[in-house]
Amino acid sequence: MSQAARVFKVEPAGLNWPRAVVFLDVGLVPLFVFWAIGHEQYLLSTLFGLLFTVLCDPGGGYGRRMSRICLFALIGAGVTALGFGIGAAPWGWPVLAAFAITLVAGLAVAFGVHRFVTALLLNIWFIVTIGVAFTLHRHGHISSHTWAQVLAWTGGAALWIAAASIWWLVSGRGDAPRPFAEIPGDTARRALTRPLVAFALVRALAIAGTVALAFGLDLSYGYWIPIAAMIAMKPSLEQATLVAAQRLTGALIGAVAAALLLLVPASEHGLRLFAVEHGLQMVALVLFMHGAGIRFWNYTFYSACIAAGVLILVDLPQPSHYSAEGYRVLWTLCGVGISLLVMALSTLLTGGGPSGQAAPSRRPAE
């Protein structure tokens, strides 16, 4: 089988539409609320708070489960406050914060694979927050308050806590399975080897560099570079080349799809523009729903859905035109190219895996 065929190969058993429908049902609640009150700029924080809380849900006994979810929600609120607080600050602060958070997320593998995955989720969210904050700061007609973004994130997490609690009561108060059983639940600690530390450092420097390019050079839509790099980059050394190719291909497909969809409101005004923007928000939610359902059907299409949904909601407040779409795709290509260089460099530094052996082929943790 050719490499291209392997990238798009599907696993019929990996479809999970009940999980996707549950996410859509819960996600419609904040979508309707923000439409009703007219503050759609906070929708992205709520959806990410909901999605990532579901992903980090460890299952098990109710007390232990809720304590871990609440801790994740609290840390996520802090990351949200930091990202939206410094997103419009001088570019050195976002660069420094991006380096620190990416490094800490990479080193979190010492506390187990499950905590490593949750740290990476927060790392991705932080990169998204500084992009959103920068976008909203550029458009003074849209007000965004850091405290409100934090409240929106917390509200998304609280939605899942409420839904999980209701289901726990209805199902007889027994132990609950993990919503995403495919995500590793291992919390066993491991030693931080030199290859693992080197890889975490290289990733942190790469993400900090992309943030510096985007904000330091004040590139139009430049924040697509760090977002694309973070989405495309492998979260660990132990992943196979196939997964890297699927991430990169999915990021590109998602970026092109988002760019084309963002052209739709370019020539609209008044009530039609209002309707189109709301329609695109619904499209983004449906993309996230499909991501939840096809995660293990095909990783390429999953990456494309998540990338497209994120980029639509990040750039929806900005007017679109053909040159803007060209910039968006160009910066996505740059971000993907940087992630390729990081993967190649990390392989040279570590000999292909955390112990200097060829990386084993297995499903990614995130």
Short mmCIF file of N, CA and C in Angstrom, two decimals, residues 55-58 64 68 72 104-122 178 180-192 196 235-239 295-296 354 360 362-366:
data_model
loop_
_atom_site.label_atom_id
_atom_site.label_comp_id
_atom_site.label_asym_id
_atom_site.label_seq_id
_atom_site.Cartn_x
_atom_site.Cartn_y
_atom_site.Cartn_z
N LEU A 55 -12.34 15.01 26.95
CA LEU A 55 -11.15 14.23 26.60
C LEU A 55 -10.34 13.81 27.83
N CYS A 56 -10.27 14.67 28.83
CA CYS A 56 -9.45 14.38 30.01
C CYS A 56 -10.20 13.58 31.06
N ASP A 57 -11.49 13.33 30.87
CA ASP A 57 -12.29 12.59 31.86
C ASP A 57 -11.68 11.20 32.07
N PRO A 58 -11.20 10.90 33.28
CA PRO A 58 -10.53 9.62 33.51
C PRO A 58 -11.47 8.46 33.80
N ARG A 64 -13.27 10.51 42.79
CA ARG A 64 -11.94 10.64 42.17
C ARG A 64 -12.05 11.27 40.79
N ARG A 68 -10.44 15.10 39.62
CA ARG A 68 -9.49 15.28 38.52
C ARG A 68 -10.03 16.22 37.44
N PHE A 72 -8.41 19.83 36.35
CA PHE A 72 -8.13 20.18 34.95
C PHE A 72 -8.82 21.48 34.57
N VAL A 104 6.83 22.79 29.71
CA VAL A 104 6.21 22.09 30.83
C VAL A 104 5.29 20.97 30.34
N ALA A 105 4.54 21.22 29.26
CA ALA A 105 3.66 20.19 28.71
C ALA A 105 4.47 18.99 28.22
N GLY A 106 5.60 19.26 27.60
CA GLY A 106 6.44 18.16 27.12
C GLY A 106 7.03 17.34 28.23
N LEU A 107 7.39 17.98 29.33
CA LEU A 107 8.00 17.28 30.47
C LEU A 107 6.96 16.59 31.35
N ALA A 108 5.66 16.87 31.10
CA ALA A 108 4.61 16.26 31.91
C ALA A 108 4.53 14.76 31.73
N VAL A 109 5.23 14.21 30.73
CA VAL A 109 5.25 12.76 30.53
C VAL A 109 5.83 12.04 31.75
N ALA A 110 6.61 12.75 32.56
CA ALA A 110 7.18 12.15 33.77
C ALA A 110 6.08 11.72 34.74
N PHE A 111 4.88 12.29 34.64
CA PHE A 111 3.78 11.97 35.55
C PHE A 111 2.78 11.00 34.93
N GLY A 112 3.14 10.37 33.84
CA GLY A 112 2.26 9.39 33.21
C GLY A 112 1.71 9.88 31.89
N VAL A 113 1.32 8.92 31.06
CA VAL A 113 0.86 9.26 29.71
C VAL A 113 -0.44 10.05 29.75
N HIS A 114 -1.34 9.72 30.67
CA HIS A 114 -2.62 10.44 30.72
C HIS A 114 -2.41 11.91 31.06
N ARG A 115 -1.56 12.19 32.02
CA ARG A 115 -1.30 13.59 32.37
C ARG A 115 -0.54 14.30 31.25
N PHE A 116 0.28 13.55 30.54
CA PHE A 116 0.98 14.12 29.38
C PHE A 116 -0.02 14.58 28.33
N VAL A 117 -1.03 13.76 28.06
CA VAL A 117 -2.05 14.11 27.07
C VAL A 117 -2.84 15.34 27.52
N THR A 118 -3.25 15.37 28.79
CA THR A 118 -4.01 16.53 29.28
C THR A 118 -3.17 17.81 29.23
N ALA A 119 -1.87 17.69 29.51
CA ALA A 119 -0.99 18.86 29.41
C ALA A 119 -0.89 19.35 27.98
N LEU A 120 -0.85 18.43 27.02
CA LEU A 120 -0.79 18.82 25.62
C LEU A 120 -2.08 19.50 25.17
N LEU A 121 -3.21 19.04 25.69
CA LEU A 121 -4.48 19.70 25.36
C LEU A 121 -4.45 21.16 25.82
N LEU A 122 -3.98 21.39 27.03
CA LEU A 122 -3.89 22.76 27.54
C LEU A 122 -2.86 23.57 26.75
N ARG A 178 -14.26 5.71 30.72
CA ARG A 178 -13.75 6.94 30.12
C ARG A 178 -14.52 7.23 28.84
N PHE A 180 -13.55 8.78 26.21
CA PHE A 180 -12.64 8.43 25.13
C PHE A 180 -11.73 7.32 25.66
N ALA A 181 -12.24 6.09 25.58
CA ALA A 181 -11.50 4.95 26.14
C ALA A 181 -10.18 4.72 25.42
N GLU A 182 -10.06 5.25 24.19
CA GLU A 182 -8.83 5.03 23.43
C GLU A 182 -7.65 5.86 23.94
N ILE A 183 -7.95 6.92 24.68
CA ILE A 183 -6.88 7.75 25.23
C ILE A 183 -6.26 7.03 26.43
N PRO A 184 -4.95 6.93 26.49
CA PRO A 184 -4.31 6.17 27.58
C PRO A 184 -4.71 6.71 28.95
N GLY A 185 -4.96 5.79 29.86
CA GLY A 185 -5.28 6.18 31.24
C GLY A 185 -4.12 5.97 32.18
N ASP A 186 -2.96 5.61 31.65
CA ASP A 186 -1.79 5.30 32.46
C ASP A 186 -1.30 6.55 33.20
N THR A 187 -1.17 6.43 34.52
CA THR A 187 -0.65 7.53 35.33
C THR A 187 0.65 7.15 36.03
N ALA A 188 1.26 6.03 35.58
CA ALA A 188 2.52 5.59 36.19
C ALA A 188 3.64 6.55 35.81
N ARG A 189 4.43 6.91 36.77
CA ARG A 189 5.52 7.85 36.52
C ARG A 189 6.67 7.17 35.80
N ARG A 190 7.43 7.97 35.05
CA ARG A 190 8.57 7.45 34.33
C ARG A 190 9.72 8.44 34.42
N ALA A 191 10.91 7.93 34.21
CA ALA A 191 12.10 8.80 34.30
C ALA A 191 12.18 9.70 33.07
N LEU A 192 12.64 10.91 33.30
CA LEU A 192 12.87 11.85 32.20
C LEU A 192 14.26 11.58 31.61
N LEU A 196 13.96 12.44 25.89
CA LEU A 196 12.67 13.06 26.17
C LEU A 196 12.81 14.55 26.49
N PRO A 235 2.82 14.82 19.30
CA PRO A 235 2.93 15.10 20.73
C PRO A 235 3.97 14.27 21.46
N SER A 236 4.52 13.22 20.85
CA SER A 236 5.55 12.45 21.54
C SER A 236 6.48 11.79 20.55
N LEU A 237 7.64 11.43 21.02
CA LEU A 237 8.62 10.78 20.17
C LEU A 237 8.21 9.38 19.76
N GLU A 238 7.31 8.76 20.48
CA GLU A 238 7.01 7.37 20.26
C GLU A 238 6.04 7.13 19.11
N GLN A 239 5.64 8.17 18.43
CA GLN A 239 4.66 8.01 17.37
C GLN A 239 5.33 7.71 16.04
N ARG A 295 -12.58 10.00 15.31
CA ARG A 295 -11.22 10.06 15.83
C ARG A 295 -10.40 8.82 15.47
N PHE A 296 -10.99 7.64 15.57
CA PHE A 296 -10.26 6.42 15.27
C PHE A 296 -10.76 5.74 13.98
N PRO A 354 12.76 7.71 22.07
CA PRO A 354 13.21 8.15 23.36
C PRO A 354 14.38 7.36 23.91
N PRO A 360 8.27 3.03 17.63
CA PRO A 360 7.30 1.97 17.34
C PRO A 360 6.04 2.53 16.71
N ARG A 362 2.28 2.96 16.58
CA ARG A 362 1.10 2.78 17.44
C ARG A 362 0.24 4.01 17.33
N ARG A 363 -0.97 3.89 17.82
CA ARG A 363 -1.90 5.01 17.79
C ARG A 363 -1.40 6.13 18.68
N PRO A 364 -1.61 7.41 18.27
CA PRO A 364 -1.18 8.51 19.09
C PRO A 364 -2.04 8.64 20.33
N ALA A 365 -1.45 9.25 21.34
CA ALA A 365 -2.20 9.46 22.58
C ALA A 365 -3.19 10.58 22.43
N GLU A 366 -2.95 11.48 21.51
CA GLU A 366 -3.84 12.64 21.38
C GLU A 366 -4.00 12.99 19.91
#
